[in-house]
Tab-separated table of C-alpha atoms in Angstrom:
chain	number	residue	atom	x	y	z
A	8	MET	CA	25.666	19.360	12.292
A	9	SER	CA	22.014	18.634	12.935
A	10	ASN	CA	20.420	15.184	12.501
A	11	HIS	CA	18.816	16.327	9.238
A	12	LYS	CA	20.229	13.935	6.610
A	13	THR	CA	18.154	14.441	3.461
A	14	PHE	CA	18.981	17.391	1.240
A	15	THR	CA	17.060	17.984	-1.980
A	16	ILE	CA	18.773	19.178	-5.138
A	17	GLY	CA	16.942	21.287	-7.715
A	18	SER	CA	17.695	20.822	-11.450
A	19	ARG	CA	16.419	21.795	-14.836
A	20	LYS	CA	14.685	18.926	-16.711
A	21	SER	CA	16.932	18.785	-19.793
A	22	GLN	CA	19.094	15.737	-20.224
A	23	LEU	CA	22.333	17.719	-19.916
A	24	ALA	CA	21.108	19.537	-16.749
A	25	LEU	CA	20.207	16.198	-15.132
A	26	VAL	CA	23.576	14.667	-16.067
A	27	GLN	CA	25.295	17.649	-14.470
A	28	THR	CA	23.110	17.485	-11.382
A	29	ARG	CA	23.800	13.773	-10.963
A	30	GLN	CA	27.535	14.616	-11.143
A	31	VAL	CA	27.067	16.877	-8.127
A	32	GLN	CA	24.843	14.284	-6.432
A	33	SER	CA	27.518	11.582	-6.841
A	34	ALA	CA	30.282	13.819	-5.524
A	35	LEU	CA	28.177	14.679	-2.430
A	36	GLN	CA	27.179	11.034	-1.913
A	37	LEU	CA	30.862	10.051	-1.961
A	38	SER	CA	31.741	12.635	0.695
A	39	TYR	CA	28.591	12.023	2.785
A	40	PRO	CA	27.592	8.315	2.401
A	41	ASP	CA	25.088	8.569	5.306
A	42	PHE	CA	23.126	11.432	3.679
A	43	GLU	CA	20.538	11.337	0.903
A	44	PHE	CA	20.453	13.817	-1.986
A	45	PRO	CA	17.245	13.320	-4.006
A	46	ILE	CA	16.777	15.405	-7.167
A	47	ILE	CA	13.701	17.455	-8.100
A	48	SER	CA	13.658	18.609	-11.712
A	49	MET	CA	11.667	21.519	-13.164
A	50	THR	CA	11.167	23.490	-16.401
A	51	THR	CA	12.366	27.121	-16.669
A	52	VAL	CA	11.223	30.017	-18.895
A	53	GLY	CA	14.246	29.467	-21.137
A	54	ASP	CA	13.189	25.847	-21.696
A	55	GLN	CA	9.632	26.916	-22.625
A	56	ILE	CA	10.238	29.832	-25.056
A	57	LEU	CA	11.882	28.195	-28.040
A	58	ASN	CA	10.541	30.370	-30.860
A	59	LYS	CA	12.674	33.448	-30.069
A	60	PRO	CA	16.464	34.071	-30.012
A	61	LEU	CA	17.683	34.212	-26.381
A	62	PHE	CA	18.816	37.862	-26.567
A	63	GLN	CA	15.329	39.004	-27.587
A	64	ILE	CA	13.563	37.429	-24.610
A	65	GLY	CA	15.152	40.086	-22.409
A	66	GLU	CA	15.139	38.107	-19.155
A	67	LYS	CA	18.498	37.596	-17.430
A	68	SER	CA	17.408	34.653	-15.299
A	69	LEU	CA	15.987	32.616	-18.185
A	70	PHE	CA	17.272	29.274	-16.979
A	71	THR	CA	17.442	29.900	-13.217
A	72	LYS	CA	14.340	31.767	-11.940
A	73	GLU	CA	12.050	28.774	-11.225
A	74	LEU	CA	14.899	26.949	-9.495
A	75	GLU	CA	15.630	29.952	-7.273
A	76	VAL	CA	11.946	30.261	-6.356
A	77	ALA	CA	12.040	26.629	-5.207
A	78	LEU	CA	15.188	27.418	-3.224
A	79	GLN	CA	13.543	30.459	-1.663
A	80	ASN	CA	10.428	28.615	-0.540
A	81	LYS	CA	12.573	25.658	0.703
A	82	THR	CA	11.172	23.089	-1.743
A	83	VAL	CA	14.856	22.343	-2.468
A	84	ASP	CA	18.024	22.831	-0.388
A	85	LEU	CA	20.497	23.463	-3.176
A	86	VAL	CA	20.380	24.023	-6.932
A	87	VAL	CA	22.821	23.020	-9.679
A	88	HIS	CA	23.391	25.440	-12.577
A	89	SER	CA	25.616	25.773	-15.592
A	90	LEU	CA	27.442	28.762	-14.286
A	91	LYS	CA	27.148	30.523	-17.663
A	92	ASP	CA	23.327	30.580	-17.189
A	93	LEU	CA	23.511	32.163	-13.735
A	94	PRO	CA	23.096	35.973	-13.580
A	95	THR	CA	26.023	37.805	-12.003
A	96	THR	CA	23.765	39.367	-9.355
A	97	LEU	CA	21.840	36.785	-7.347
A	98	PRO	CA	18.499	37.311	-5.590
A	99	ASP	CA	18.624	38.440	-1.957
A	100	GLY	CA	19.334	35.540	0.383
A	101	MET	CA	21.075	33.437	-2.295
A	102	THR	CA	24.745	32.600	-2.694
A	103	ILE	CA	27.008	30.394	-4.786
A	104	GLY	CA	28.139	27.765	-2.260
A	105	ALA	CA	30.588	26.075	-4.576
A	106	ILE	CA	31.979	26.099	-8.107
A	107	MET	CA	33.210	22.719	-9.314
A	108	LYS	CA	36.325	21.961	-11.367
A	109	ARG	CA	35.775	23.310	-14.806
A	110	GLU	CA	35.415	21.125	-17.927
A	111	ASN	CA	36.988	22.448	-21.151
A	112	PRO	CA	35.331	25.919	-21.593
A	113	LYS	CA	35.886	26.222	-25.335
A	114	ASP	CA	33.367	26.031	-28.214
A	115	ALA	CA	33.149	23.092	-30.612
A	116	VAL	CA	32.129	22.686	-34.234
A	117	VAL	CA	29.846	19.714	-34.910
A	118	ILE	CA	29.519	18.893	-38.625
A	119	LYS	CA	26.362	17.336	-40.116
A	120	LYS	CA	26.555	13.548	-40.430
A	121	GLY	CA	27.565	12.518	-43.958
A	122	LEU	CA	29.448	15.735	-44.766
A	123	ASN	CA	33.155	15.177	-45.350
A	124	PHE	CA	34.417	18.322	-43.661
A	125	ASN	CA	36.350	18.710	-40.411
A	126	SER	CA	36.375	22.448	-39.692
A	127	LEU	CA	34.570	25.727	-40.419
A	128	ASP	CA	37.200	26.871	-42.911
A	129	GLU	CA	36.591	23.802	-45.041
A	130	LEU	CA	32.845	24.428	-45.421
A	131	PRO	CA	31.600	25.851	-48.781
A	132	GLU	CA	30.547	29.495	-49.015
A	133	GLY	CA	26.960	30.034	-47.827
A	134	SER	CA	26.904	26.987	-45.541
A	135	VAL	CA	24.428	27.481	-42.679
A	136	ILE	CA	25.786	27.265	-39.117
A	137	GLY	CA	23.338	26.841	-36.257
A	138	THR	CA	23.858	28.525	-32.870
A	139	SER	CA	21.605	30.079	-30.224
A	140	SER	CA	24.382	32.348	-28.996
A	141	VAL	CA	24.883	35.979	-30.100
A	142	ARG	CA	28.412	35.773	-28.632
A	143	ARG	CA	29.331	32.940	-30.993
A	144	THR	CA	27.558	34.490	-33.994
A	145	ALA	CA	29.190	37.898	-33.597
A	146	GLN	CA	32.726	36.539	-33.286
A	147	LEU	CA	32.367	33.921	-36.008
A	148	LYS	CA	30.776	36.307	-38.510
A	149	LYS	CA	33.949	38.356	-38.233
A	150	ALA	CA	36.199	35.278	-38.691
A	151	PHE	CA	34.059	33.538	-41.332
A	152	PRO	CA	32.180	36.173	-43.351
A	153	ASN	CA	31.484	33.550	-46.081
A	154	LEU	CA	29.234	31.461	-43.781
A	155	VAL	CA	25.568	32.048	-42.775
A	156	PHE	CA	24.589	31.913	-39.083
A	157	GLN	CA	21.046	30.961	-38.099
A	158	ASP	CA	19.413	30.698	-34.715
A	159	ILE	CA	18.709	27.182	-33.407
A	160	ARG	CA	16.981	26.401	-30.096
A	161	GLY	CA	16.089	23.304	-28.112
A	162	ASN	CA	18.079	20.941	-25.923
A	163	LEU	CA	21.302	19.419	-27.208
A	164	ASN	CA	19.748	16.240	-28.642
A	165	THR	CA	16.984	18.273	-30.389
A	166	ARG	CA	19.635	20.486	-32.001
A	167	LEU	CA	21.705	17.506	-33.115
A	168	ALA	CA	18.564	15.922	-34.691
A	169	LYS	CA	17.880	19.205	-36.580
A	170	LEU	CA	21.523	19.261	-37.726
A	171	ASP	CA	21.513	15.665	-39.022
A	172	ASP	CA	18.125	15.923	-40.730
A	173	PRO	CA	19.011	15.325	-44.450
A	174	ASN	CA	16.474	17.990	-45.441
A	175	GLY	CA	17.533	20.409	-42.716
A	176	PRO	CA	19.400	23.647	-43.546
A	177	TYR	CA	22.348	23.253	-41.214
A	178	SER	CA	25.871	22.153	-42.244
A	179	ALA	CA	27.251	22.518	-38.693
A	180	LEU	CA	26.454	23.594	-35.137
A	181	ILE	CA	28.541	25.492	-32.608
A	182	LEU	CA	28.158	23.915	-29.143
A	183	ALA	CA	30.004	23.980	-25.826
A	184	VAL	CA	32.712	21.318	-25.648
A	185	ALA	CA	31.751	20.721	-21.971
A	186	GLY	CA	28.157	19.726	-22.763
A	187	LEU	CA	29.208	17.306	-25.481
A	188	ILE	CA	31.777	15.683	-23.172
A	189	ARG	CA	29.292	15.337	-20.318
A	190	LEU	CA	26.772	13.607	-22.612
A	191	ASN	CA	29.515	11.303	-23.987
A	192	LEU	CA	29.209	12.878	-27.421
A	193	ASN	CA	32.948	13.571	-27.819
A	194	ASN	CA	32.820	11.659	-31.117
A	195	ARG	CA	30.672	14.414	-32.637
A	196	ILE	CA	33.305	17.089	-32.042
A	197	SER	CA	34.819	17.968	-35.454
A	198	GLN	CA	36.875	20.939	-34.292
A	199	ILE	CA	37.570	22.747	-31.003
A	200	LEU	CA	37.822	26.454	-31.809
A	201	PRO	CA	40.926	28.186	-30.401
A	202	SER	CA	40.672	31.380	-28.326
A	203	SER	CA	42.397	33.216	-31.216
A	204	VAL	CA	39.113	32.659	-33.150
A	205	ILE	CA	36.476	32.828	-30.421
A	206	LEU	CA	36.454	33.630	-26.716
A	207	HIS	CA	34.096	31.487	-24.620
A	208	ALA	CA	31.143	32.566	-22.465
A	209	VAL	CA	31.575	33.783	-18.884
A	210	GLY	CA	31.577	30.671	-16.624
A	211	GLN	CA	31.331	28.247	-19.549
A	212	GLY	CA	32.211	24.668	-18.607
A	213	ALA	CA	31.783	25.260	-14.867
A	214	LEU	CA	28.977	23.986	-12.605
A	215	ALA	CA	27.742	26.220	-9.755
A	216	VAL	CA	25.853	25.060	-6.669
A	217	GLU	CA	23.547	27.748	-5.331
A	218	CYS	CA	22.005	27.725	-1.855
A	219	ARG	CA	20.432	30.012	0.725
A	220	THR	CA	22.856	32.427	2.398
A	221	ASP	CA	21.538	31.577	5.873
A	222	ASP	CA	21.795	27.766	5.444
A	223	ALA	CA	25.113	27.168	7.269
A	224	GLN	CA	24.713	23.363	7.200
A	225	ILE	CA	24.354	23.226	3.383
A	226	ILE	CA	27.185	25.747	2.883
A	227	LYS	CA	29.443	23.481	4.928
A	228	ILE	CA	28.292	20.319	3.118
A	229	ILE	CA	28.805	21.653	-0.434
A	230	SER	CA	32.145	23.336	0.331
A	231	VAL	CA	33.812	19.952	-0.479
A	232	LEU	CA	32.824	20.513	-4.128
A	233	GLU	CA	34.758	23.792	-4.578
A	234	ASP	CA	37.685	23.960	-7.009
A	235	LYS	CA	39.703	27.030	-6.029
A	236	ASP	CA	41.292	27.742	-9.423
A	237	THR	CA	37.931	27.455	-11.273
A	238	MET	CA	36.290	29.653	-8.657
A	239	LEU	CA	38.942	32.416	-9.085
A	240	ARG	CA	38.870	32.273	-12.878
A	241	CYS	CA	35.063	32.429	-12.920
A	242	THR	CA	35.027	35.210	-10.235
A	243	ALA	CA	37.144	37.397	-12.553
A	244	GLU	CA	34.961	36.573	-15.547
A	245	ARG	CA	31.715	37.269	-13.710
A	246	SER	CA	33.128	40.503	-12.229
A	247	MET	CA	33.844	41.747	-15.762
A	248	LEU	CA	30.341	40.838	-16.914
A	249	ARG	CA	28.679	42.372	-13.876
A	250	THR	CA	30.593	45.634	-14.352
A	251	LEU	CA	29.451	45.777	-17.992
A	252	GLU	CA	25.906	44.883	-16.863
A	253	GLY	CA	25.629	42.223	-19.538
A	254	GLY	CA	23.636	38.970	-19.317
A	255	CYS	CA	24.247	35.508	-20.791
A	256	SER	CA	22.617	36.614	-24.089
A	257	VAL	CA	25.061	39.502	-24.749
A	258	PRO	CA	28.034	39.067	-27.194
A	259	ILE	CA	30.640	39.134	-24.484
A	260	GLY	CA	33.510	36.608	-24.508
A	261	VAL	CA	36.339	35.788	-22.078
A	262	HIS	CA	39.444	33.704	-21.625
A	263	THR	CA	41.249	33.213	-18.306
A	264	ASP	CA	44.493	31.551	-17.482
A	265	PHE	CA	46.888	31.297	-14.569
A	266	ILE	CA	50.389	32.294	-15.538
A	267	LYS	CA	53.753	32.038	-13.748
A	268	SER	CA	55.752	35.218	-13.993
A	269	SER	CA	59.537	35.588	-13.861
A	270	ASP	CA	59.296	36.528	-10.164
A	271	CYS	CA	57.555	33.138	-9.543
A	272	LYS	CA	54.382	34.805	-8.320
A	273	ARG	CA	51.065	33.330	-9.410
A	274	LYS	CA	49.078	35.654	-11.641
A	275	LEU	CA	45.694	35.459	-13.324
A	276	LYS	CA	45.235	36.751	-16.884
A	277	LEU	CA	41.835	37.789	-18.196
A	278	ILE	CA	41.037	38.589	-21.819
A	279	GLY	CA	37.599	40.037	-22.464
A	280	LEU	CA	35.701	41.196	-25.541
A	281	ILE	CA	32.405	42.672	-26.570
A	282	ALA	CA	31.134	42.593	-30.149
A	283	ARG	CA	28.424	44.171	-32.283
A	284	LEU	CA	25.655	41.663	-33.159
A	285	ASP	CA	26.690	41.683	-36.844
A	286	GLY	CA	30.349	41.091	-36.012
A	287	SER	CA	31.314	44.401	-37.652
A	288	GLU	CA	33.182	45.599	-34.513
A	289	ILE	CA	34.927	43.603	-31.797
A	290	ILE	CA	36.523	45.426	-28.828
A	291	GLN	CA	39.066	43.456	-26.818
A	292	ALA	CA	41.005	44.144	-23.626
A	293	GLU	CA	43.185	42.183	-21.194
A	294	ALA	CA	44.884	42.533	-17.815
A	295	VAL	CA	46.955	40.434	-15.399
A	296	LYS	CA	46.786	40.464	-11.609
A	297	GLU	CA	48.817	38.776	-8.906
A	298	ILE	CA	46.696	36.325	-6.979
A	299	ASP	CA	47.343	36.038	-3.253
A	300	GLU	CA	46.280	33.165	-1.018
A	301	ASP	CA	42.641	34.190	-0.834
A	302	GLY	CA	42.530	35.710	-4.305
A	303	ILE	CA	38.838	36.649	-4.438
A	304	ASP	CA	39.360	40.421	-4.145
A	305	ALA	CA	42.152	40.356	-6.734
A	306	ALA	CA	39.979	38.305	-9.118
A	307	ASN	CA	37.088	40.780	-8.715
A	308	GLU	CA	39.427	43.707	-9.327
A	309	LEU	CA	40.848	42.028	-12.427
A	310	GLY	CA	37.325	41.721	-13.887
A	311	LYS	CA	36.541	45.390	-13.144
A	312	GLU	CA	39.810	46.487	-14.721
A	313	VAL	CA	39.184	44.661	-17.982
A	314	ALA	CA	35.570	45.922	-18.070
A	315	SER	CA	36.759	49.514	-17.521
A	316	THR	CA	39.203	49.239	-20.429
A	317	LEU	CA	36.428	47.851	-22.663
A	318	VAL	CA	34.216	50.832	-21.713
A	319	GLU	CA	37.091	53.238	-22.512
A	320	LYS	CA	37.361	51.575	-25.956
A	321	GLY	CA	33.650	52.044	-26.727
A	322	ALA	CA	31.788	49.099	-25.165
A	323	THR	CA	28.933	51.311	-23.919
A	324	SER	CA	27.709	52.150	-27.452
A	325	ILE	CA	27.565	48.395	-28.249
A	326	LEU	CA	25.572	47.660	-25.054
A	327	ASP	CA	23.186	50.558	-25.890
A	328	GLU	CA	22.695	49.121	-29.383
A	329	LEU	CA	21.835	45.737	-27.855
A	330	LYS	CA	19.263	47.258	-25.489
A	331	ASN	CA	17.601	48.944	-28.500
A	332	ALA	CA	17.644	45.680	-30.430
A	333	LYS	CA	15.760	43.919	-27.596
A	334	SER	CA	13.068	46.601	-27.262
């Protein structure tokens, strides 16, 4: 390794993004006590446009573009992302150097302060649920047709303030369990929704560290952060999404699990779905693949297989409908 000992980390400016970036910074500092890892934070397009639902903005790299520009022009050496925000096709010269151990990837229900309810099925008919995700809305409309789903934007604390406003319309929010845990807001989780009700977003709960493909030193340094099982699960999920050509603002959900089969071989199971925006139709598919020692090719194939089955079942017409809704 060269004598270069300061490596700058790029991050979004939101509180959650900075907490996540500091998590990476601490892990690197622990492994490399002689190195320095200062953080530069910046605002992305997704942070600036708050008056439109995400799926209508029509930009796949909403929360990543500015960070990748900084990486490209060498203002920063590595960038920390919520993996669910990272497009499945990266710009030329960029790579994911590590995916860290995943936090709980499920979705949580957060009930308005002062309301004596603990779950969505306890809420009165017509209660307004806030979420910025078409994936959540589409699946939950199907499961809870008696509830009203409204778009809500802003960082996590802004959304919680809107929820708890006594004059605000919301009875509950749907948020990622991982974000609430990382901000020490576990006490606000009223219910964790099971995968039988809602499948989570591709990469949800995982942090990705992106760097330049030609930066061998950084690739070596951040390799200590990699969690193999998380990487394989997310590889399968992202392969499915890439094959369907969907972005983070498309109603596509996934669930992955390692399973032990009767022949004692390790296998990865992927369940995937795509839904119409109004929840009127949900197409689901699943597949299982044996995972060898390397596993990356098998994980990629698993994602493609599930995507192909979804297409056979009619996913293309849903994707076409989404494209028309954006234009």
